[in-house]
Amino acid sequence: MTHLSSKRSFRLCARSLNFLLVAICFFTIAGCGKGGNSGNEIRVGVVMPITGREAKPGQYQREGIELAIKQINDAGGIMVKEKGKKLRVKEVFYDDASDQAKSAGLVERAMTTDEVTAVIGGYSTALGEAESVMPDRYQTPWITPGAAAAHIFSRDYTYTFGTLSSTDLLGYTTGEFLGSLTDAGKLKKDLAVALALENTDHGVEYGEGIQRWIQEHPGYFRVVFSEKFDLGGTDFSGLLQKVKASKADIFLADAHLQDYITMERQYIQSGMYHQMISYGARGPDQDARKALGDATNYIFAGLWWSKKLPYPQVKKFDADYQAFAGHEPDSYYPAPAYDAMRALAMAIEQAGTLNKTAIRDALKNVELKDSLMPGQVLRFGKMGQVELPFVIVQNKPDDKSDIVYPKDAATGEAVAPKPRK
Amino acid sequence: MKQDARRNAPSLSRFVTIAPPLFLVVILALVPLAHPGPNAIRLLFISLVWITASVGWNILGGVAGQVSFGFAVFYGLGAYATAISLNAGLDRLPSLALAALVGATTSLLVGLPTFRLRGPYFAIATIGVSEAVRVVMTNLAVTGGASGYRITEKGAFNQRLHFYVALGLAAGAVAISMLIRHSKLGLALISIREDEDAASDLGVNPYATKLLTHALAAALTAAAGGVYAGYSAFVHPNGVFGFDISVAILLMPIIGGIGTVWGPVIGAVVYGLVQEELIASFPQFHLFLYGALLILIILFEPGGVLGLINQLIRFVKARTGVGAHT
Amino acid sequence: MNTADFLNLLVAAVLLAGVYAAMSVGMTIIYGVLKIVNLAHAGFLMLGAYFVYELYTRANIDPLLGVILAFPVFFLIGVAVYWLLVRRIPRSDQPTLSSLLLLFGLWLVLQNLGYLIWGNGDHAILTPRTFSTFQIGPIIFPTVRLVVFGAAVASLACLEFALHRTWFGRAIRALMQNSDAGRIAGVHVDRTAQVAFGIGIAFAGAAGGLLAMMYSFTPDFGGSFLLRAFVIIVLGGLESFAGVAVGALILALVETFSILLIPSGYQPAISFSLLVLALVILPDGVAGLWKKRQRLA
């Protein structure tokens, strides 16, 4: 009898304690809800990956945003007419670890508990698209400086904005650039093009843009090979052999840095040659130069921005950024983020209030006249995405690189076809 | 007198078993009415989704001892099934039922060949399946491929509705888990876990039982994926089929107490809470903290949180002499 | 496809097999002796890569020398990890969930360590050897991959020799077969296990260095190699070193030549399907099939 009751009482005890624990956990979570805005500052949520696959670009974008915030605050803040004074900007930063579920959840958290006025976030289309569900849900403006897929903006969402032009347009501009070389007599007509695209939204849309230009302009190029490869490849021999077999004259790949390095190394080792080579947006990356040395010469890249753009505001940004972050701005990453914050600040000032819908309306009409981006004027299009031109950058020997397209931003001549060693 | 006490014992035991969980469910159902804020509801929602997946996995992995490292495949397929059917016009609950069905059917396809394997071989095979499906989905253009798949939301976002659906599903999962634990099936599963050969000698059919359990676990996990997809309105192969999801699903029962009914629940809640707060407060260290937590649990209390509690109770009893008999 | 192209592809596949074998050896040792699936293997691959990188960029030490130096360094690290963590979990003749999770936790910690020390950029080692090739007729042999292949063959040969010709090797084989019987026969189980773990980590670190000569790396480097190592060890039989060579060869051949038949985007799916198929048809791997044949003969 005693034996039974001690066992029973043990189980009773254990069970009730278990419950208590579960209940406590649930209520801790429920209690986690409260945040709070003091009203004396403008809170801007920033959700960027600084760990995981997209860590490096995320880090640069974060630094671009923070530099803009610092400069705004050094000038006293943003003037909000409704409050009658300048308010400083406070950054609420979250690392989404390159994970979509976390990314969306953190944006939701920022927009609810942290009561931010706006969120800047979403490096890469996958993260950006996951986040883009939240702005209209919580009626909070969201600007992405890192997600370029047009389909994020092509719906009836009114609170989404982006400072990168669509990747499809990037591919199209690449085709346009190559076409201009043909027109200038540097390349012959009817050259064969091989496409090796990474299997991500970036690769897919880039390829679609190129194909679209080629189809709209018959006689210039024809696509003889097009295939997608998975990220993180250990050996591209098979793929490169297929490219070789297609007897293409131009090789256009699209890859993350890791695959760019692996593929280009194997490309050189197998002794391949093409008149023009590109790896999408991977051109003048410093890490690529360190890994590939002279093999990067004459590779061209289609970029959203280059620090070589001959605008005075770009030179100033380059200097400010180096002083702030301790390193040079890499690739295009920091610029659209910097301008996203500045456009937001301008919109808040123009709206004169911290009301999020009013700020959204102001964003629709904002015009950043000293933008770092190509064209120097940043304006959001009808769907919220900007429609800015791209630059084509070509690597030159001795660690140099030149903007070779468009002509009005060019710092050097395009070398085509690529010289054989 | 003694006989009355014995007859009362089972019903008292049953009362203690059923009443507190029911009470908890009722309290949780009332939480949104107290306006705790959308972030709290979100956190509770995510915990409930994880609870469902965690309890589901635990039935197969904890009770039956078949440790799968690839449950993300069901989570992901459930997410996609729900997303596609919602876009096709199906209502929420039928789309979740569809997700569960997809999960169960796939589990048969997966289980038929892999359950002939034991131990680490089974675990590794499940990883292979999950990764293969992820790669295929990344290439499949019709479901968006590498761009992911977006659900067009009809009408305003009703967070409470999602919360209640998740609560209902989680409650159902725990109920199923409790039913199994106290049934013959549960005994059969435990016997398979302890010694599969002996179990089959005793008349249990391990292969068929494993398949059934797998289907149940997969259905629950797929439904959890579907609930999540409905809320996030966007699914992407790397997001829902990722290896990290598989790992998360198996970690939660470990943290809470593998093989028990409430262990997975506690583990899921702790995981959801810890992850969220860790990431928010320590972006530079969250991997480290997470890994260290895991190491400490494994080294010092493999029974997880529940194991700790049981130790605590034993300790208190030993000290105070309650229930001791000479 | 002409003969030259086919031969080049074949050579590429065989050299890739060398890469894969090199990175799987460490995991095989630890699994064979301790029955632990070392998920932290990826973390040690990463640390090995950074170790060689640091030696090269700071002290101008040739990466090959760095790989050789990695052996003793990582051996000591492995022994330390065993003493601190691994010996505290219950040992068994079957792989346990706790060992799996303990080492997974360790991997997370190592990744974070990597992020804190080296940040999140891609690093790579560039030497004159990186692009150099060695040519016989139309067949091209990239030098770096030849080196890695050579290292893989050398390590496997050394291990097979050590296993069969030294007393310590026999002790390890005894543990691999039946640790209780081994103990009865006089094998000091704990010390042997500790040394074996150290050797496994030493090979992981060295392999990481070899990989660093070919690929770029970040702190979460190693994850994709980990999954491939699983496939190889299973294909080759979880307890045999010659099996690792066979498994690596099969995987490399399938991966390389499958691209000719299907779009390369699906390639990882093929590898993993191969894994599942292999597990189902040959649960003891190819080496198991061999053993069965030998027993029947």
mmCIF file of C-alpha atoms in Angstrom, chain B:
data_model
loop_
_atom_site.group_PDB
_atom_site.id
_atom_site.type_symbol
_atom_site.label_atom_id
_atom_site.label_comp_id
_atom_site.label_asym_id
_atom_site.label_seq_id
_atom_site.Cartn_x
_atom_site.Cartn_y
_atom_site.Cartn_z
ATOM 1 C CA MET B 1 -11.900 0.169 2.224
ATOM 2 C CA LYS B 2 -8.843 -1.005 0.423
ATOM 3 C CA GLN B 3 -10.868 -2.024 -2.607
ATOM 4 C CA ASP B 4 -12.575 1.378 -2.814
ATOM 5 C CA ALA B 5 -9.199 3.060 -2.730
ATOM 6 C CA ARG B 6 -7.956 0.893 -5.527
ATOM 7 C CA ARG B 7 -11.043 1.563 -7.655
ATOM 8 C CA ASN B 8 -10.678 5.283 -7.093
ATOM 9 C CA ALA B 9 -7.006 5.243 -7.963
ATOM 10 C CA PRO B 10 -7.358 4.913 -11.753
ATOM 11 C CA SER B 11 -9.996 7.653 -12.084
ATOM 12 C CA LEU B 12 -8.023 10.020 -9.877
ATOM 13 C CA SER B 13 -4.983 9.240 -11.946
ATOM 14 C CA ARG B 14 -6.890 9.880 -15.126
ATOM 15 C CA PHE B 15 -8.239 13.134 -13.755
ATOM 16 C CA VAL B 16 -4.773 14.320 -12.880
ATOM 17 C CA THR B 17 -3.613 13.323 -16.327
ATOM 18 C CA ILE B 18 -6.347 15.059 -18.301
ATOM 19 C CA ALA B 19 -7.415 18.048 -16.242
ATOM 20 C CA PRO B 20 -4.254 20.165 -16.175
ATOM 21 C CA PRO B 21 -3.620 19.918 -19.941
ATOM 22 C CA LEU B 22 -7.218 20.842 -20.673
ATOM 23 C CA PHE B 23 -6.941 23.702 -18.258
ATOM 24 C CA LEU B 24 -3.768 24.848 -19.982
ATOM 25 C CA VAL B 25 -5.420 24.737 -23.386
ATOM 26 C CA VAL B 26 -8.316 26.811 -22.112
ATOM 27 C CA ILE B 27 -5.981 29.371 -20.592
ATOM 28 C CA LEU B 28 -3.990 29.588 -23.811
ATOM 29 C CA ALA B 29 -7.168 30.011 -25.792
ATOM 30 C CA LEU B 30 -8.029 32.972 -23.629
ATOM 31 C CA VAL B 31 -4.635 34.636 -23.983
ATOM 32 C CA PRO B 32 -5.379 36.552 -27.220
ATOM 33 C CA LEU B 33 -8.416 38.063 -25.573
ATOM 34 C CA ALA B 34 -6.151 39.674 -23.028
ATOM 35 C CA HIS B 35 -4.423 41.678 -25.800
ATOM 36 C CA PRO B 36 -0.820 40.750 -25.091
ATOM 37 C CA GLY B 37 0.369 42.220 -28.385
ATOM 38 C CA PRO B 38 1.042 40.713 -31.814
ATOM 39 C CA ASN B 39 4.613 39.755 -30.966
ATOM 40 C CA ALA B 40 3.560 37.601 -28.028
ATOM 41 C CA ILE B 41 0.955 35.884 -30.167
ATOM 42 C CA ARG B 42 3.586 35.332 -32.828
ATOM 43 C CA LEU B 43 5.960 33.720 -30.340
ATOM 44 C CA LEU B 44 3.227 31.525 -28.939
ATOM 45 C CA PHE B 45 2.176 30.623 -32.463
ATOM 46 C CA ILE B 46 5.697 29.574 -33.421
ATOM 47 C CA SER B 47 6.026 27.552 -30.230
ATOM 48 C CA LEU B 48 2.758 25.782 -30.980
ATOM 49 C CA VAL B 49 3.919 24.908 -34.487
ATOM 50 C CA TRP B 50 7.158 23.559 -33.091
ATOM 51 C CA ILE B 51 5.272 21.638 -30.424
ATOM 52 C CA THR B 52 3.285 19.832 -33.074
ATOM 53 C CA ALA B 53 6.356 18.883 -35.079
ATOM 54 C CA SER B 54 8.318 18.016 -31.967
ATOM 55 C CA VAL B 55 5.598 15.821 -30.473
ATOM 56 C CA GLY B 56 5.153 14.163 -33.842
ATOM 57 C CA TRP B 57 8.836 13.375 -34.212
ATOM 58 C CA ASN B 58 9.006 12.162 -30.631
ATOM 59 C CA ILE B 59 6.394 9.492 -31.247
ATOM 60 C CA LEU B 60 8.692 7.943 -33.827
ATOM 61 C CA GLY B 61 12.061 8.974 -32.507
ATOM 62 C CA GLY B 62 11.555 9.009 -28.775
ATOM 63 C CA VAL B 63 8.961 6.374 -28.053
ATOM 64 C CA ALA B 64 9.747 3.995 -30.898
ATOM 65 C CA GLY B 65 13.428 4.827 -30.939
ATOM 66 C CA GLN B 66 13.717 5.392 -34.696
ATOM 67 C CA VAL B 67 15.771 8.560 -34.863
ATOM 68 C CA SER B 68 15.139 10.402 -38.097
ATOM 69 C CA PHE B 69 17.442 13.216 -39.132
ATOM 70 C CA GLY B 70 15.294 14.177 -42.083
ATOM 71 C CA PHE B 71 11.900 15.245 -40.798
ATOM 72 C CA ALA B 72 12.171 18.524 -42.642
ATOM 73 C CA VAL B 73 10.998 16.664 -45.724
ATOM 74 C CA PHE B 74 7.533 16.285 -44.191
ATOM 75 C CA TYR B 75 7.512 19.789 -42.794
ATOM 76 C CA GLY B 76 8.413 21.152 -46.208
ATOM 77 C CA LEU B 77 5.986 19.000 -48.169
ATOM 78 C CA GLY B 78 3.218 19.966 -45.782
ATOM 79 C CA ALA B 79 4.119 23.613 -46.199
ATOM 80 C CA TYR B 80 4.068 23.409 -49.971
ATOM 81 C CA ALA B 81 0.889 21.304 -50.056
ATOM 82 C CA THR B 82 -0.907 23.870 -47.935
ATOM 83 C CA ALA B 83 0.502 26.807 -49.872
ATOM 84 C CA ILE B 84 -0.499 25.391 -53.222
ATOM 85 C CA SER B 85 -3.943 24.338 -52.101
ATOM 86 C CA LEU B 86 -4.626 27.694 -50.439
ATOM 87 C CA ASN B 87 -3.743 29.438 -53.664
ATOM 88 C CA ALA B 88 -5.991 27.013 -55.499
ATOM 89 C CA GLY B 89 -8.902 28.152 -53.375
ATOM 90 C CA LEU B 90 -9.092 25.495 -50.703
ATOM 91 C CA ASP B 91 -10.100 26.533 -47.196
ATOM 92 C CA ARG B 92 -7.594 26.509 -44.382
ATOM 93 C CA LEU B 93 -8.625 23.358 -42.548
ATOM 94 C CA PRO B 94 -9.009 21.168 -45.635
ATOM 95 C CA SER B 95 -5.624 22.367 -46.855
ATOM 96 C CA LEU B 96 -4.083 21.280 -43.556
ATOM 97 C CA ALA B 97 -5.779 17.922 -43.865
ATOM 98 C CA LEU B 98 -4.288 17.657 -47.320
ATOM 99 C CA ALA B 99 -0.881 18.482 -45.890
ATOM 100 C CA ALA B 100 -1.247 15.721 -43.314
ATOM 101 C CA LEU B 101 -2.278 13.301 -46.025
ATOM 102 C CA VAL B 102 0.713 14.239 -48.163
ATOM 103 C CA GLY B 103 2.960 13.753 -45.160
ATOM 104 C CA ALA B 104 1.565 10.355 -44.325
ATOM 105 C CA THR B 105 1.743 9.114 -47.907
ATOM 106 C CA THR B 106 5.320 10.300 -48.366
ATOM 107 C CA SER B 107 6.284 8.668 -45.103
ATOM 108 C CA LEU B 108 5.208 5.337 -46.500
ATOM 109 C CA LEU B 109 7.380 5.883 -49.552
ATOM 110 C CA VAL B 110 10.292 6.829 -47.347
ATOM 111 C CA GLY B 111 9.691 4.195 -44.713
ATOM 112 C CA LEU B 112 9.224 1.214 -46.956
ATOM 113 C CA PRO B 113 12.867 1.034 -47.983
ATOM 114 C CA THR B 114 14.498 2.718 -45.004
ATOM 115 C CA PHE B 115 12.902 0.894 -42.103
ATOM 116 C CA ARG B 116 14.828 -2.182 -43.008
ATOM 117 C CA LEU B 117 17.852 -0.273 -41.759
ATOM 118 C CA ARG B 118 18.828 0.196 -38.179
ATOM 119 C CA GLY B 119 20.606 2.755 -36.088
ATOM 120 C CA PRO B 120 22.831 5.301 -37.819
ATOM 121 C CA TYR B 121 22.055 3.862 -41.240
ATOM 122 C CA PHE B 122 18.430 4.792 -40.878
ATOM 123 C CA ALA B 123 19.367 8.255 -39.642
ATOM 124 C CA ILE B 124 21.694 8.847 -42.561
ATOM 125 C CA ALA B 125 19.203 7.536 -45.081
ATOM 126 C CA THR B 126 16.650 10.018 -43.821
ATOM 127 C CA ILE B 127 19.109 12.837 -44.367
ATOM 128 C CA GLY B 128 19.596 11.629 -47.924
ATOM 129 C CA VAL B 129 15.893 11.645 -48.638
ATOM 130 C CA SER B 130 15.359 15.079 -47.193
ATOM 131 C CA GLU B 131 18.228 16.638 -49.089
ATOM 132 C CA ALA B 132 17.215 14.984 -52.349
ATOM 133 C CA VAL B 133 13.707 16.400 -52.054
ATOM 134 C CA ARG B 134 15.108 19.827 -51.236
ATOM 135 C CA VAL B 135 17.276 19.821 -54.338
ATOM 136 C CA VAL B 136 14.406 18.645 -56.523
ATOM 137 C CA MET B 137 12.099 21.340 -55.181
ATOM 138 C CA THR B 138 14.785 23.958 -55.810
ATOM 139 C CA ASN B 139 14.782 22.945 -59.454
ATOM 140 C CA LEU B 140 11.049 22.474 -59.953
ATOM 141 C CA ALA B 141 9.887 25.532 -61.837
ATOM 142 C CA VAL B 142 6.177 24.840 -61.408
ATOM 143 C CA THR B 143 6.367 25.450 -57.643
ATOM 144 C CA GLY B 144 8.614 28.450 -58.018
ATOM 145 C CA GLY B 145 11.898 26.602 -57.829
ATOM 146 C CA ALA B 146 14.664 28.638 -56.290
ATOM 147 C CA SER B 147 12.466 31.711 -56.093
ATOM 148 C CA GLY B 148 10.108 30.139 -53.643
ATOM 149 C CA TYR B 149 6.320 30.076 -53.642
ATOM 150 C CA ARG B 150 4.113 32.851 -52.412
ATOM 151 C CA ILE B 151 0.592 32.544 -51.066
ATOM 152 C CA THR B 152 -1.753 35.286 -52.197
ATOM 153 C CA GLU B 153 -3.460 36.303 -49.017
ATOM 154 C CA LYS B 154 -7.166 36.828 -49.316
ATOM 155 C CA GLY B 155 -8.640 39.284 -46.917
ATOM 156 C CA ALA B 156 -7.004 40.904 -43.943
ATOM 157 C CA PHE B 157 -4.473 39.055 -41.844
ATOM 158 C CA ASN B 158 -6.156 37.494 -38.848
ATOM 159 C CA GLN B 159 -3.397 36.561 -36.471
ATOM 160 C CA ARG B 160 -5.781 35.114 -33.891
ATOM 161 C CA LEU B 161 -7.179 32.669 -36.394
ATOM 162 C CA HIS B 162 -3.718 31.322 -37.133
ATOM 163 C CA PHE B 163 -3.052 31.119 -33.424
ATOM 164 C CA TYR B 164 -6.187 29.094 -32.742
ATOM 165 C CA VAL B 165 -5.506 26.717 -35.594
ATOM 166 C CA ALA B 166 -1.997 26.156 -34.275
ATOM 167 C CA LEU B 167 -3.328 25.704 -30.748
ATOM 168 C CA GLY B 168 -5.903 23.180 -31.908
ATOM 169 C CA LEU B 169 -3.308 21.223 -33.836
ATOM 170 C CA ALA B 170 -0.804 21.241 -30.992
ATOM 171 C CA ALA B 171 -3.449 20.172 -28.503
ATOM 172 C CA GLY B 172 -4.444 17.379 -30.854
ATOM 173 C CA ALA B 173 -0.856 16.281 -31.213
ATOM 174 C CA VAL B 174 -0.324 16.140 -27.455
ATOM 175 C CA ALA B 175 -3.606 14.287 -27.032
ATOM 176 C CA ILE B 176 -2.513 11.704 -29.586
ATOM 177 C CA SER B 177 0.806 11.408 -27.854
ATOM 178 C CA MET B 178 -0.870 10.836 -24.495
ATOM 179 C CA LEU B 179 -3.242 8.284 -25.985
ATOM 180 C CA ILE B 180 -0.374 6.385 -27.504
ATOM 181 C CA ARG B 181 1.623 6.458 -24.324
ATOM 182 C CA HIS B 182 -1.145 4.813 -22.393
ATOM 183 C CA SER B 183 -2.104 2.291 -25.027
ATOM 184 C CA LYS B 184 -0.933 -1.028 -26.341
ATOM 185 C CA LEU B 185 0.600 0.710 -29.333
ATOM 186 C CA GLY B 186 2.768 2.706 -26.984
ATOM 187 C CA LEU B 187 3.979 -0.444 -25.313
ATOM 188 C CA ALA B 188 4.720 -1.981 -28.672
ATOM 189 C CA LEU B 189 6.736 1.097 -29.658
ATOM 190 C CA ILE B 190 8.731 1.077 -26.466
ATOM 191 C CA SER B 191 9.458 -2.600 -26.915
ATOM 192 C CA ILE B 192 10.691 -1.927 -30.434
ATOM 193 C CA ARG B 193 12.932 0.818 -29.109
ATOM 194 C CA GLU B 194 14.413 -1.346 -26.400
ATOM 195 C CA ASP B 195 14.982 -4.458 -28.444
ATOM 196 C CA GLU B 196 13.452 -4.885 -31.842
ATOM 197 C CA ASP B 197 14.230 -8.579 -32.151
ATOM 198 C CA ALA B 198 12.774 -9.416 -28.773
ATOM 199 C CA ALA B 199 9.713 -7.381 -29.616
ATOM 200 C CA SER B 200 9.080 -9.334 -32.771
ATOM 201 C CA ASP B 201 9.538 -12.546 -30.815
ATOM 202 C CA LEU B 202 6.749 -11.371 -28.564
ATOM 203 C CA GLY B 203 4.361 -10.931 -31.452
ATOM 204 C CA VAL B 204 4.849 -7.284 -32.357
ATOM 205 C CA ASN B 205 5.269 -6.644 -36.080
ATOM 206 C CA PRO B 206 8.094 -4.094 -36.019
ATOM 207 C CA TYR B 207 8.013 -3.218 -39.692
ATOM 208 C CA ALA B 208 4.277 -2.521 -39.860
ATOM 209 C CA THR B 209 4.265 -0.757 -36.517
ATOM 210 C CA LYS B 210 7.136 1.474 -37.556
ATOM 211 C CA LEU B 211 5.376 2.360 -40.781
ATOM 212 C CA LEU B 212 2.191 3.271 -38.960
ATOM 213 C CA THR B 213 4.038 5.380 -36.415
ATOM 214 C CA HIS B 214 6.046 7.047 -39.122
ATOM 215 C CA ALA B 215 2.868 7.970 -40.959
ATOM 216 C CA LEU B 216 1.373 9.476 -37.827
ATOM 217 C CA ALA B 217 4.510 11.430 -37.007
ATOM 218 C CA ALA B 218 4.849 12.623 -40.594
ATOM 219 C CA ALA B 219 1.217 13.698 -40.769
ATOM 220 C CA LEU B 220 1.594 15.821 -37.660
ATOM 221 C CA THR B 221 4.840 17.372 -38.841
ATOM 222 C CA ALA B 222 3.394 18.072 -42.277
ATOM 223 C CA ALA B 223 0.370 19.727 -40.710
ATOM 224 C CA ALA B 224 2.712 21.847 -38.626
ATOM 225 C CA GLY B 225 4.498 22.894 -41.809
ATOM 226 C CA GLY B 226 1.172 23.742 -43.351
ATOM 227 C CA VAL B 227 0.133 25.884 -40.428
ATOM 228 C CA TYR B 228 3.423 27.725 -40.611
ATOM 229 C CA ALA B 229 3.111 28.249 -44.366
ATOM 230 C CA GLY B 230 -0.320 29.735 -43.912
ATOM 231 C CA TYR B 231 1.067 32.305 -41.512
ATOM 232 C CA SER B 232 4.269 33.231 -43.295
ATOM 233 C CA ALA B 233 2.630 33.303 -46.745
ATOM 234 C CA PHE B 234 5.901 32.360 -48.394
ATOM 235 C CA VAL B 235 7.731 29.044 -48.719
ATOM 236 C CA HIS B 236 11.171 28.421 -50.127
ATOM 237 C CA PRO B 237 12.951 25.077 -50.508
ATOM 238 C CA ASN B 238 15.990 26.060 -48.464
ATOM 239 C CA GLY B 239 13.750 27.503 -45.799
ATOM 240 C CA VAL B 240 11.397 24.592 -45.195
ATOM 241 C CA PHE B 241 13.467 21.625 -46.362
ATOM 242 C CA GLY B 242 16.711 22.747 -44.792
ATOM 243 C CA PHE B 243 18.822 20.436 -42.693
ATOM 244 C CA ASP B 244 18.630 22.963 -39.877
ATOM 245 C CA ILE B 245 14.867 22.378 -39.679
ATOM 246 C CA SER B 246 15.440 18.643 -39.347
ATOM 247 C CA VAL B 247 17.935 19.280 -36.610
ATOM 248 C CA ALA B 248 15.614 21.687 -34.797
ATOM 249 C CA ILE B 249 12.775 19.174 -34.871
ATOM 250 C CA LEU B 250 14.891 16.505 -33.277
ATOM 251 C CA LEU B 251 16.587 18.811 -30.815
ATOM 252 C CA MET B 252 13.404 19.924 -29.147
ATOM 253 C CA PRO B 253 12.430 16.546 -27.691
ATOM 254 C CA ILE B 254 16.041 16.063 -26.601
ATOM 255 C CA ILE B 255 16.063 19.343 -24.738
ATOM 256 C CA GLY B 256 12.768 18.652 -23.071
ATOM 257 C CA GLY B 257 13.058 14.955 -22.410
ATOM 258 C CA ILE B 258 12.980 12.432 -25.186
ATOM 259 C CA GLY B 259 10.337 9.718 -25.176
ATOM 260 C CA THR B 260 8.016 11.475 -22.755
ATOM 261 C CA VAL B 261 4.723 13.188 -23.467
ATOM 262 C CA TRP B 262 5.563 16.620 -22.129
ATOM 263 C CA GLY B 263 9.264 16.621 -22.902
ATOM 264 C CA PRO B 264 8.787 17.654 -26.540
ATOM 265 C CA VAL B 265 6.370 20.345 -25.437
ATOM 266 C CA ILE B 266 8.814 21.844 -22.995
ATOM 267 C CA GLY B 267 11.622 21.453 -25.492
ATOM 268 C CA ALA B 268 9.670 23.220 -28.206
ATOM 269 C CA VAL B 269 8.780 26.100 -25.953
ATOM 270 C CA VAL B 270 12.318 26.438 -24.649
ATOM 271 C CA TYR B 271 13.718 26.211 -28.151
ATOM 272 C CA GLY B 272 11.352 28.829 -29.537
ATOM 273 C CA LEU B 273 11.929 31.174 -26.664
ATOM 274 C CA VAL B 274 15.658 30.668 -26.405
ATOM 275 C CA GLN B 275 16.231 30.973 -30.144
ATOM 276 C CA GLU B 276 14.259 34.163 -30.352
ATOM 277 C CA GLU B 277 15.802 35.858 -27.382
ATOM 278 C CA LEU B 278 19.284 34.616 -28.155
ATOM 279 C CA ILE B 279 19.156 35.951 -31.665
ATOM 280 C CA ALA B 280 17.689 39.205 -30.572
ATOM 281 C CA SER B 281 20.133 39.881 -27.757
ATOM 282 C CA PHE B 282 23.338 38.207 -28.842
ATOM 283 C CA PRO B 283 23.618 38.193 -32.612
ATOM 284 C CA GLN B 284 27.328 37.441 -32.389
ATOM 285 C CA PHE B 285 27.053 34.561 -30.003
ATOM 286 C CA HIS B 286 23.875 32.698 -30.669
ATOM 287 C CA LEU B 287 25.546 29.693 -32.312
ATOM 288 C CA PHE B 288 27.920 29.443 -29.395
ATOM 289 C CA LEU B 289 25.205 29.666 -26.758
ATOM 290 C CA TYR B 290 23.039 27.198 -28.586
ATOM 291 C CA GLY B 291 25.880 24.688 -28.987
ATOM 292 C CA ALA B 292 26.985 25.097 -25.395
ATOM 293 C CA LEU B 293 23.427 24.507 -24.185
ATOM 294 C CA LEU B 294 23.298 21.317 -26.201
ATOM 295 C CA ILE B 295 26.636 20.110 -24.876
ATOM 296 C CA LEU B 296 25.623 20.788 -21.288
ATOM 297 C CA ILE B 297 22.348 18.963 -21.689
ATOM 298 C CA ILE B 298 23.996 15.941 -23.225
ATOM 299 C CA LEU B 299 26.786 15.801 -20.682
ATOM 300 C CA PHE B 300 24.865 16.458 -17.549
ATOM 301 C CA GLU B 301 21.213 15.655 -18.073
ATOM 302 C CA PRO B 302 20.406 13.557 -21.131
ATOM 303 C CA GLY B 303 16.846 13.263 -19.955
ATOM 304 C CA GLY B 304 16.511 16.905 -20.737
ATOM 305 C CA VAL B 305 14.501 19.302 -18.702
ATOM 306 C CA LEU B 306 12.095 16.628 -17.546
ATOM 307 C CA GLY B 307 14.988 14.483 -16.462
ATOM 308 C CA LEU B 308 16.225 17.392 -14.380
ATOM 309 C CA ILE B 309 12.839 17.782 -12.776
ATOM 310 C CA ASN B 310 12.628 14.109 -11.942
ATOM 311 C CA GLN B 311 16.066 14.268 -10.364
ATOM 312 C CA LEU B 312 14.951 17.255 -8.382
ATOM 313 C CA ILE B 313 11.874 15.497 -7.089
ATOM 314 C CA ARG B 314 13.864 12.441 -6.142
ATOM 315 C CA PHE B 315 16.340 14.623 -4.347
ATOM 316 C CA VAL B 316 13.624 16.381 -2.390
ATOM 317 C CA LYS B 317 11.938 13.124 -1.503
ATOM 318 C CA ALA B 318 15.170 11.580 -0.362
ATOM 319 C CA ARG B 319 15.875 14.566 1.834
ATOM 320 C CA THR B 320 12.431 14.854 3.362
ATOM 321 C CA GLY B 321 11.742 11.148 3.544
ATOM 322 C CA VAL B 322 8.310 11.443 1.929
ATOM 323 C CA GLY B 323 7.072 8.155 0.589
ATOM 324 C CA ALA B 324 9.951 6.257 2.099
ATOM 325 C CA HIS B 325 9.226 2.895 3.520
ATOM 326 C CA THR B 326 11.350 0.649 5.595
#
